[in-house]
CSV table of C-alpha atoms and ligand atoms in Angstrom, one decimal:
chain,number,residue,atom,x,y,z
A,3,UNK,CA,-45.3,-67.0,10.6
A,4,UNK,CA,-47.9,-64.4,9.5
A,5,UNK,CA,-50.1,-67.2,8.1
A,6,UNK,CA,-47.4,-68.3,5.6
A,7,UNK,CA,-47.0,-64.8,4.4
A,8,UNK,CA,-50.6,-63.9,3.9
A,9,UNK,CA,-50.9,-61.4,6.8
A,10,UNK,CA,-49.0,-58.5,5.3
A,11,UNK,CA,-50.8,-56.1,7.8
A,12,UNK,CA,-50.8,-58.6,10.7
A,13,UNK,CA,-54.1,-59.7,12.3
A,14,UNK,CA,-57.4,-57.8,12.2
A,15,UNK,CA,-56.2,-54.5,10.7
A,16,UNK,CA,-59.0,-52.1,11.6
A,17,UNK,CA,-59.5,-50.9,8.0
A,18,UNK,CA,-59.9,-54.4,6.7
A,19,UNK,CA,-62.2,-55.4,9.5
A,20,UNK,CA,-64.4,-52.4,8.6
A,21,UNK,CA,-64.3,-53.2,4.9
A,22,UNK,CA,-65.3,-56.8,5.4
A,23,UNK,CA,-68.1,-56.0,7.9
A,24,UNK,CA,-69.6,-53.4,5.5
A,25,UNK,CA,-69.3,-55.6,2.4
A,26,UNK,CA,-70.8,-58.6,4.2
A,27,UNK,CA,-73.9,-56.7,5.1
A,28,UNK,CA,-74.5,-56.1,1.4
A,29,UNK,CA,-74.0,-59.6,0.3
A,30,UNK,CA,-70.8,-61.7,0.1
A,31,UNK,CA,-70.8,-63.0,-3.4
A,32,UNK,CA,-72.7,-62.7,-6.7
A,33,UNK,CA,-72.6,-64.8,-9.9
A,34,UNK,CA,-71.5,-62.0,-12.2
A,35,UNK,CA,-68.4,-59.7,-12.1
A,36,UNK,CA,-68.8,-57.0,-9.5
A,37,UNK,CA,-67.5,-53.4,-9.3
A,38,UNK,CA,-65.4,-54.7,-6.4
A,39,UNK,CA,-63.5,-56.9,-8.8
A,40,UNK,CA,-62.9,-54.0,-11.1
A,41,UNK,CA,-61.6,-51.8,-8.2
A,42,UNK,CA,-59.2,-54.5,-7.1
A,43,UNK,CA,-58.0,-55.1,-10.7
A,44,UNK,CA,-57.4,-51.4,-11.3
A,45,UNK,CA,-55.3,-51.0,-8.2
A,46,UNK,CA,-53.4,-54.2,-9.1
A,47,UNK,CA,-52.6,-53.0,-12.5
A,48,UNK,CA,-51.4,-49.7,-11.2
A,49,UNK,CA,-48.9,-51.5,-9.0
A,50,UNK,CA,-47.6,-54.4,-11.0
A,51,UNK,CA,-45.6,-53.4,-14.1
A,52,UNK,CA,-46.4,-56.4,-16.3
A,53,UNK,CA,-50.1,-56.5,-15.5
A,54,UNK,CA,-51.9,-55.3,-18.6
A,55,UNK,CA,-54.6,-57.6,-17.5
A,56,UNK,CA,-55.3,-59.5,-14.3
A,57,UNK,CA,-57.5,-62.5,-13.5
A,58,UNK,CA,-58.4,-63.5,-9.9
A,59,UNK,CA,-58.4,-67.0,-8.5
A,60,UNK,CA,-58.9,-68.3,-5.0
A,61,UNK,CA,-55.4,-69.5,-4.2
A,62,UNK,CA,-51.8,-69.3,-5.4
A,63,UNK,CA,-52.1,-73.0,-6.5
A,64,UNK,CA,-55.0,-72.1,-8.8
A,65,UNK,CA,-53.0,-69.2,-10.2
A,66,UNK,CA,-50.0,-71.3,-11.2
A,67,UNK,CA,-52.3,-74.0,-12.6
A,68,UNK,CA,-54.0,-71.4,-14.8
A,69,UNK,CA,-50.7,-69.8,-15.8
A,70,UNK,CA,-49.4,-73.1,-17.1
A,71,UNK,CA,-52.6,-73.8,-19.0
A,72,UNK,CA,-52.4,-70.3,-20.6
A,73,UNK,CA,-48.7,-70.8,-21.5
A,74,UNK,CA,-49.4,-74.2,-23.1
A,75,UNK,CA,-52.4,-72.8,-25.1
A,76,UNK,CA,-50.4,-69.7,-26.2
A,77,UNK,CA,-47.3,-71.6,-27.4
A,78,UNK,CA,-49.0,-74.8,-28.6
A,79,UNK,CA,-46.2,-76.7,-26.6
A,80,UNK,CA,-46.9,-79.2,-23.8
A,81,UNK,CA,-43.6,-79.3,-21.9
A,82,UNK,CA,-42.4,-76.9,-19.2
A,83,UNK,CA,-39.3,-76.5,-17.0
A,84,UNK,CA,-39.4,-76.3,-13.3
A,85,UNK,CA,-36.5,-75.9,-10.9
A,86,UNK,CA,-35.4,-78.2,-8.1
A,87,UNK,CA,-36.6,-77.0,-4.7
A,88,UNK,CA,-39.2,-74.6,-6.1
A,89,UNK,CA,-42.8,-75.0,-4.9
A,90,UNK,CA,-45.6,-73.7,-7.0
A,91,UNK,CA,-48.7,-75.1,-5.2
A,92,UNK,CA,-50.1,-78.6,-5.1
A,93,UNK,CA,-51.1,-79.1,-8.7
A,94,UNK,CA,-49.8,-82.5,-9.9
A,95,UNK,CA,-47.2,-81.5,-12.5
A,96,UNK,CA,-45.4,-79.0,-10.2
A,97,UNK,CA,-44.8,-81.6,-7.5
A,98,UNK,CA,-41.3,-82.8,-8.4
A,99,UNK,CA,-38.4,-82.1,-6.0
A,100,UNK,CA,-40.2,-79.5,-3.9
A,101,UNK,CA,-39.1,-81.1,-0.7
A,102,UNK,CA,-35.6,-81.5,0.6
A,103,UNK,CA,-34.0,-85.0,0.4
A,104,UNK,CA,-30.6,-86.4,1.5
A,105,UNK,CA,-27.9,-85.2,-1.0
A,106,UNK,CA,-27.0,-88.8,-2.1
A,107,UNK,CA,-30.6,-89.1,-3.6
A,108,UNK,CA,-30.4,-86.1,-5.8
A,109,UNK,CA,-28.6,-87.5,-8.9
A,110,UNK,CA,-26.5,-85.5,-11.3
A,111,UNK,CA,-26.7,-81.7,-11.4
A,112,UNK,CA,-27.5,-81.7,-15.1
A,113,UNK,CA,-29.8,-84.6,-14.9
A,114,UNK,CA,-31.4,-84.5,-11.4
A,115,UNK,CA,-33.2,-87.5,-9.9
A,116,UNK,CA,-36.9,-86.8,-10.2
A,117,UNK,CA,-38.6,-87.3,-6.8
A,118,UNK,CA,-42.4,-86.8,-6.7
A,119,UNK,CA,-43.6,-84.9,-3.6
A,120,UNK,CA,-46.9,-86.8,-3.3
A,121,UNK,CA,-48.4,-90.2,-3.8
A,122,UNK,CA,-51.4,-90.4,-6.1
A,123,UNK,CA,-49.8,-88.7,-9.1
A,124,UNK,CA,-49.6,-90.9,-12.3
A,125,UNK,CA,-46.0,-91.0,-13.4
A,126,UNK,CA,-47.0,-89.9,-16.9
A,127,UNK,CA,-47.9,-86.5,-15.4
A,128,UNK,CA,-44.2,-85.8,-15.2
A,129,UNK,CA,-43.4,-86.8,-18.9
A,130,UNK,CA,-43.8,-83.1,-19.9
A,131,UNK,CA,-41.7,-81.7,-17.1
A,132,UNK,CA,-38.0,-80.8,-17.5
A,133,UNK,CA,-36.3,-80.5,-14.1
A,134,UNK,CA,-33.3,-78.2,-13.7
A,135,UNK,CA,-31.1,-76.9,-10.9
A,136,UNK,CA,-31.6,-73.2,-10.1
A,137,UNK,CA,-29.1,-70.3,-9.8
A,138,UNK,CA,-26.6,-71.9,-12.2
A,139,UNK,CA,-26.4,-70.1,-15.5
A,140,UNK,CA,-24.0,-72.5,-17.2
A,141,UNK,CA,-26.2,-75.5,-16.5
A,142,UNK,CA,-29.3,-73.6,-17.5
A,143,UNK,CA,-27.8,-72.6,-20.9
A,144,UNK,CA,-27.0,-76.3,-21.6
A,145,UNK,CA,-30.5,-77.5,-20.6
A,146,UNK,CA,-32.1,-74.8,-22.7
A,147,UNK,CA,-30.0,-75.7,-25.7
A,148,UNK,CA,-31.3,-79.3,-25.4
A,149,UNK,CA,-35.0,-78.6,-24.4
A,150,UNK,CA,-35.6,-74.9,-25.2
A,151,UNK,CA,-37.5,-75.5,-28.4
A,152,UNK,CA,-40.0,-77.9,-26.9
A,153,UNK,CA,-40.9,-75.8,-23.8
A,154,UNK,CA,-44.1,-73.8,-23.3
A,155,UNK,CA,-42.8,-72.2,-20.2
A,156,UNK,CA,-40.2,-71.9,-17.6
A,157,UNK,CA,-41.7,-71.3,-14.1
A,158,UNK,CA,-39.5,-69.8,-11.4
A,159,UNK,CA,-39.8,-68.2,-8.0
A,160,UNK,CA,-37.8,-65.0,-8.2
A,161,UNK,CA,-36.4,-65.5,-4.7
A,162,UNK,CA,-36.4,-69.1,-3.7
A,163,UNK,CA,-38.8,-69.2,-0.7
A,164,UNK,CA,-39.5,-72.8,-0.1
A,165,UNK,CA,-36.0,-73.9,0.8
A,166,UNK,CA,-35.8,-71.0,3.3
A,167,UNK,CA,-34.8,-67.8,1.6
A,168,UNK,CA,-32.4,-68.0,-1.3
A,169,UNK,CA,-31.9,-64.9,-3.5
A,170,UNK,CA,-30.9,-65.2,-7.1
A,171,UNK,CA,-27.3,-64.8,-8.0
A,172,UNK,CA,-26.3,-61.5,-9.7
A,173,UNK,CA,-27.7,-61.6,-13.2
A,174,UNK,CA,-29.4,-65.0,-13.0
A,175,UNK,CA,-33.0,-63.8,-13.5
A,176,UNK,CA,-31.9,-61.5,-16.3
A,177,UNK,CA,-30.1,-64.3,-18.1
A,178,UNK,CA,-33.1,-66.6,-17.6
A,179,UNK,CA,-35.3,-63.9,-19.2
A,180,UNK,CA,-32.9,-63.7,-22.2
A,181,UNK,CA,-32.8,-67.4,-22.7
A,182,UNK,CA,-36.6,-67.9,-22.5
A,183,UNK,CA,-37.0,-65.1,-25.1
A,184,UNK,CA,-34.4,-66.7,-27.4
A,185,UNK,CA,-36.2,-70.0,-27.4
A,186,UNK,CA,-39.8,-68.6,-27.6
A,187,UNK,CA,-40.5,-69.9,-24.2
A,188,UNK,CA,-42.9,-68.0,-21.8
A,189,UNK,CA,-41.4,-66.9,-18.5
A,190,UNK,CA,-43.8,-67.5,-15.6
A,191,UNK,CA,-42.6,-65.6,-12.6
A,192,UNK,CA,-44.3,-67.1,-9.5
A,193,UNK,CA,-44.7,-64.1,-7.1
A,194,UNK,CA,-47.1,-65.9,-4.8
A,195,UNK,CA,-44.6,-65.3,-1.9
A,196,UNK,CA,-42.8,-62.2,-3.1
A,197,UNK,CA,-45.6,-60.3,-4.7
A,198,UNK,CA,-46.7,-57.1,-2.9
A,199,UNK,CA,-43.9,-57.8,-0.4
A,200,UNK,CA,-40.6,-56.6,-1.7
A,201,UNK,CA,-41.9,-53.7,-3.7
A,202,UNK,CA,-45.4,-52.5,-4.9
A,203,UNK,CA,-44.7,-54.5,-8.1
A,204,UNK,CA,-43.0,-57.4,-6.4
A,205,UNK,CA,-39.7,-58.9,-7.5
A,206,UNK,CA,-40.4,-58.1,-11.1
A,207,UNK,CA,-40.1,-54.4,-10.1
A,208,UNK,CA,-37.3,-55.0,-7.6
A,209,UNK,CA,-35.1,-56.9,-10.1
A,210,UNK,CA,-36.4,-55.2,-13.2
A,211,UNK,CA,-37.6,-58.4,-14.9
A,212,UNK,CA,-40.5,-58.4,-17.4
A,213,UNK,CA,-42.2,-61.8,-17.1
A,214,UNK,CA,-44.7,-63.0,-19.7
A,215,UNK,CA,-47.1,-64.2,-17.0
A,216,UNK,CA,-46.9,-63.8,-13.3
A,217,UNK,CA,-48.8,-65.3,-10.4
A,218,UNK,CA,-49.7,-63.9,-7.0
A,219,UNK,CA,-51.5,-64.9,-3.8
A,220,UNK,CA,-50.7,-64.6,-0.1
A,221,UNK,CA,-50.0,-60.9,0.7
A,222,UNK,CA,-52.5,-59.9,-2.1
A,223,UNK,CA,-55.4,-61.0,0.1
A,224,UNK,CA,-54.1,-59.8,3.5
A,225,UNK,CA,-55.4,-63.0,5.1
A,226,UNK,CA,-58.2,-63.7,2.6
A,227,UNK,CA,-58.0,-66.6,0.1
A,228,UNK,CA,-57.0,-65.1,-3.3
A,229,UNK,CA,-54.6,-65.7,-6.1
A,230,UNK,CA,-54.0,-63.8,-9.4
A,231,UNK,CA,-52.6,-64.3,-12.8
A,232,UNK,CA,-51.2,-61.2,-14.6
A,233,UNK,CA,-49.8,-60.6,-18.0
A,234,UNK,CA,-50.5,-59.1,-21.5
A,235,UNK,CA,-53.9,-59.1,-23.1
A,236,UNK,CA,-52.5,-61.2,-26.0
A,237,UNK,CA,-52.1,-64.1,-23.5
A,238,UNK,CA,-54.9,-63.6,-21.0
A,239,UNK,CA,-57.5,-62.8,-23.6
A,240,UNK,CA,-57.4,-66.5,-24.5
A,241,UNK,CA,-59.8,-67.0,-21.6
A,242,UNK,CA,-62.5,-65.0,-23.5
A,243,UNK,CA,-65.5,-67.1,-24.3
A,244,UNK,CA,-65.1,-69.0,-27.6
A,245,UNK,CA,-64.8,-72.5,-29.1
A,246,UNK,CA,-61.0,-72.3,-28.6
A,247,UNK,CA,-60.8,-70.6,-25.2
A,248,UNK,CA,-58.6,-71.5,-22.2
A,249,UNK,CA,-61.1,-72.5,-19.6
A,250,UNK,CA,-61.0,-70.9,-16.2
A,251,UNK,CA,-64.2,-71.6,-14.2
A,252,UNK,CA,-64.7,-71.5,-10.4
A,253,UNK,CA,-67.7,-70.6,-8.3
A,254,UNK,CA,-65.7,-68.3,-6.0
A,255,UNK,CA,-63.4,-66.5,-8.5
A,256,UNK,CA,-63.5,-62.8,-7.9
A,257,UNK,CA,-65.3,-63.3,-4.6
A,258,UNK,CA,-66.8,-60.0,-3.7
A,259,UNK,CA,-65.7,-59.9,-0.1
A,260,UNK,CA,-62.2,-60.8,-1.0
A,261,UNK,CA,-62.1,-58.3,-3.8
A,262,UNK,CA,-63.1,-55.6,-1.3
A,263,UNK,CA,-60.3,-56.7,0.9
A,264,UNK,CA,-57.8,-56.8,-2.0
A,265,UNK,CA,-58.7,-53.2,-3.0
A,266,UNK,CA,-58.4,-51.9,0.5
A,267,UNK,CA,-55.2,-53.8,1.1
A,268,UNK,CA,-53.6,-52.4,-2.1
A,269,UNK,CA,-54.6,-48.9,-0.9
A,270,UNK,CA,-52.9,-49.5,2.4
A,271,UNK,CA,-49.8,-50.9,0.7
A,272,UNK,CA,-49.7,-47.9,-1.7
A,273,UNK,CA,-49.0,-45.5,1.2
A,274,UNK,CA,-45.7,-43.8,0.8
A,275,UNK,CA,-43.6,-45.4,3.5
A,276,UNK,CA,-44.9,-49.0,3.4
A,277,UNK,CA,-42.0,-50.6,1.6
A,278,UNK,CA,-39.3,-48.5,3.1
A,279,UNK,CA,-40.6,-49.6,6.6
A,280,UNK,CA,-40.9,-53.2,5.7
A,281,UNK,CA,-37.3,-53.2,4.5
A,282,UNK,CA,-36.0,-51.2,7.4
A,283,UNK,CA,-37.7,-53.4,10.1
A,284,UNK,CA,-36.6,-56.6,8.2
A,285,UNK,CA,-33.0,-55.5,7.8
A,286,UNK,CA,-32.8,-54.6,11.5
A,287,UNK,CA,-34.0,-58.0,12.5
A,288,UNK,CA,-31.5,-59.6,10.1
A,289,UNK,CA,-28.6,-57.5,11.4
A,290,UNK,CA,-29.7,-58.2,15.1
A,291,UNK,CA,-29.8,-61.9,14.6
A,292,UNK,CA,-26.4,-62.0,12.9
A,293,UNK,CA,-25.0,-60.1,15.8
A,294,UNK,CA,-26.5,-62.5,18.3
A,295,UNK,CA,-25.0,-65.5,16.4
A,296,UNK,CA,-21.6,-63.7,16.3
A,297,UNK,CA,-21.6,-62.9,20.0
A,298,UNK,CA,-22.7,-66.3,21.0
A,299,UNK,CA,-20.2,-67.9,18.6
A,300,UNK,CA,-22.9,-70.0,16.8
A,301,UNK,CA,-22.3,-71.1,13.3
A,302,UNK,CA,-25.4,-69.7,11.6
A,303,UNK,CA,-26.2,-67.4,8.7
A,304,UNK,CA,-29.2,-65.2,8.1
A,305,UNK,CA,-30.1,-65.1,4.4
A,306,UNK,CA,-32.5,-62.8,2.6
A,307,UNK,CA,-33.1,-59.1,3.0
A,308,UNK,CA,-35.9,-56.8,4.1
A,309,UNK,CA,-39.3,-58.3,4.4
A,310,UNK,CA,-38.3,-62.0,4.1
A,311,UNK,CA,-35.3,-64.0,5.5
A,312,UNK,CA,-34.3,-67.4,6.9
A,313,UNK,CA,-31.7,-68.7,9.3
A,314,UNK,CA,-29.5,-71.6,8.4
A,315,UNK,CA,-27.3,-73.4,10.9
A,316,UNK,CA,-24.3,-74.2,8.7
A,317,UNK,CA,-20.6,-73.8,8.4
A,318,UNK,CA,-21.1,-72.4,4.9
A,319,UNK,CA,-21.2,-68.6,4.2
A,320,UNK,CA,-24.2,-68.9,1.9
A,321,UNK,CA,-26.9,-71.4,0.7
A,322,UNK,CA,-27.2,-70.9,-3.0
A,323,UNK,CA,-29.6,-73.6,-4.1
A,324,UNK,CA,-31.6,-76.7,-3.3
A,325,UNK,CA,-28.6,-78.9,-3.2
A,326,UNK,CA,-26.8,-76.6,-0.7
A,327,UNK,CA,-29.9,-76.7,1.4
A,328,UNK,CA,-30.2,-80.5,1.4
A,329,UNK,CA,-26.4,-80.9,2.1
A,330,UNK,CA,-25.6,-78.1,4.5
A,331,UNK,CA,-28.6,-76.8,6.4
A,332,UNK,CA,-28.8,-78.3,9.9
A,333,UNK,CA,-32.6,-78.5,10.0
A,334,UNK,CA,-32.7,-80.3,13.4
A,335,UNK,CA,-30.8,-77.5,15.0
A,336,UNK,CA,-33.1,-74.9,13.4
A,337,UNK,CA,-36.1,-76.8,14.8
A,338,UNK,CA,-34.5,-76.7,18.3
A,339,UNK,CA,-33.8,-73.0,17.9
A,340,UNK,CA,-37.4,-72.1,17.0
A,341,UNK,CA,-38.8,-74.2,19.8
A,342,UNK,CA,-36.6,-72.2,22.2
A,343,UNK,CA,-38.0,-69.0,20.7
A,344,UNK,CA,-41.5,-70.2,21.5
A,345,UNK,CA,-40.6,-70.0,25.2
A,346,UNK,CA,-40.3,-66.3,24.7
A,347,UNK,CA,-43.5,-65.9,22.7
A,348,UNK,CA,-42.0,-65.9,19.2
A,349,UNK,CA,-43.9,-68.3,16.9
A,350,UNK,CA,-41.8,-69.2,13.9
A,351,UNK,CA,-42.2,-72.1,11.5
A,352,UNK,CA,-40.4,-75.2,12.7
A,353,UNK,CA,-39.6,-75.9,9.1
A,354,UNK,CA,-36.3,-74.6,7.9
A,355,UNK,CA,-37.8,-74.7,4.4
A,356,UNK,CA,-40.1,-71.8,5.0
A,357,UNK,CA,-39.0,-68.3,6.0
A,358,UNK,CA,-39.5,-65.4,8.4
A,359,UNK,CA,-42.0,-62.7,7.3
A,360,UNK,CA,-42.2,-59.1,8.3
A,361,UNK,CA,-45.6,-57.4,8.2
A,362,UNK,CA,-46.5,-53.7,8.3
A,363,UNK,CA,-47.6,-54.3,11.9
A,364,UNK,CA,-44.1,-55.2,13.0
A,365,UNK,CA,-42.1,-52.5,14.8
A,366,UNK,CA,-38.7,-51.8,16.2
A,367,UNK,CA,-40.0,-53.0,19.6
A,368,UNK,CA,-40.8,-56.4,18.0
A,369,UNK,CA,-37.3,-56.6,16.6
A,370,UNK,CA,-35.9,-55.9,20.1
A,371,UNK,CA,-38.1,-58.7,21.5
A,372,UNK,CA,-36.9,-61.0,18.8
A,373,UNK,CA,-33.3,-60.3,19.4
A,374,UNK,CA,-33.8,-60.9,23.2
A,375,UNK,CA,-35.5,-64.2,22.4
A,376,UNK,CA,-32.8,-65.2,19.9
A,377,UNK,CA,-30.2,-64.6,22.6
A,378,UNK,CA,-32.1,-66.8,25.0
A,379,UNK,CA,-32.4,-69.5,22.4
A,380,UNK,CA,-28.7,-69.4,21.5
A,381,UNK,CA,-27.8,-69.6,25.2
A,382,UNK,CA,-29.8,-72.9,25.5
A,383,UNK,CA,-29.0,-74.5,22.1
A,384,UNK,CA,-27.4,-77.9,22.5
B,8,LIG,C1,-44.1,-69.8,-4.6
B,8,LIG,C2,-45.4,-70.4,-4.3
B,8,LIG,N1,-46.3,-70.6,-5.3
B,8,LIG,C3,-47.5,-71.1,-5.1
B,8,LIG,C4,-48.0,-71.4,-3.9
B,8,LIG,C5,-49.3,-71.9,-3.7
B,8,LIG,O1,-50.2,-71.0,-3.0
B,8,LIG,P1,-51.4,-71.5,-2.2
B,8,LIG,O2,-50.9,-72.1,-0.9
B,8,LIG,O3,-52.2,-70.2,-2.0
B,8,LIG,O4,-52.2,-72.4,-3.0
B,8,LIG,C6,-47.1,-71.2,-2.8
B,8,LIG,C7,-47.5,-71.6,-1.4
B,8,LIG,O5,-46.8,-71.6,-0.4
B,8,LIG,C8,-45.8,-70.7,-3.0
B,8,LIG,O6,-44.9,-70.6,-2.0
């Protein structure tokens, strides 16, 4: 679980414990910007290619909320496009179709049924939301033709991480980038899950995509509550104090203790072998699990690569999008599987909609224990 992906170095990394203890003795938080915030921002900028400027928030939800406000202010447009099955935090307008539902409730591919994820949201909140299926270029082109000129932003996860783990099809993110540029729409890349996990610069580096705005959280704080919005000065400078500013307040933004942790965390992540190791350990776990399912003759696939993946119990050879997940992932079997893993001391989310996380603390010995536990679970699956 690794705290939903926050614990990129596992629990209680000695360097982070020392940094927090020392910083706490000097005072946890001040009203003004601190040198700790500057140190964190400098390291962030050196790692994330699109981060000319970065602004810190306390959570990923606050980061996506701010990103959307900036995009709306910058373009002067109100509408935005979100994809089925993508989760961007719990801010009202993002809460459409972020949960799985029976396939018969999903409506047409090009005109999906709009299913709010929460009570308590006025329906007018969704008037400015265009909902689209993900990972399908042809449908995206048609939806952009119809709505492109009215959109402030398209927001997307680079790898879909809230219906398990669904990588983009070859060329999908690149085409999305082209289309958003063509229509003068800002691309918000939500790297709250993928940031500082797949590569120093997240998926934008891994896939070579230049977003207009990107959002971060989770691994950035190594267990501390933080989020971030990154992008060019021309967009983020709109937050500068003036009569026409984009407002971003918050008592705890740039919290000094957290900023100290962020700076130390990014130093740890910048060590030369970090990402090679994360990928190697993750790929070994994936290969080992696949082999167990093959040997035990269990119909299951392991999707994803390196530091993040998910198991789907399915007859299909891939889950490509939200609709595949809703129709073909046997979530009850998955739940049974992870409860059996618990008997061997492996704690994994019982939700098939989340994913497995590799941290820098995981080793080949942990992979061996996982494979042994998976074999036990497969032997007892009903
Ligand atoms: C892709 C994505 N964006 C945003 C968020 C919201 O982050 P937080 O839980 O820190 O508010 C999440 C949380 O899981 C997420 O998965």
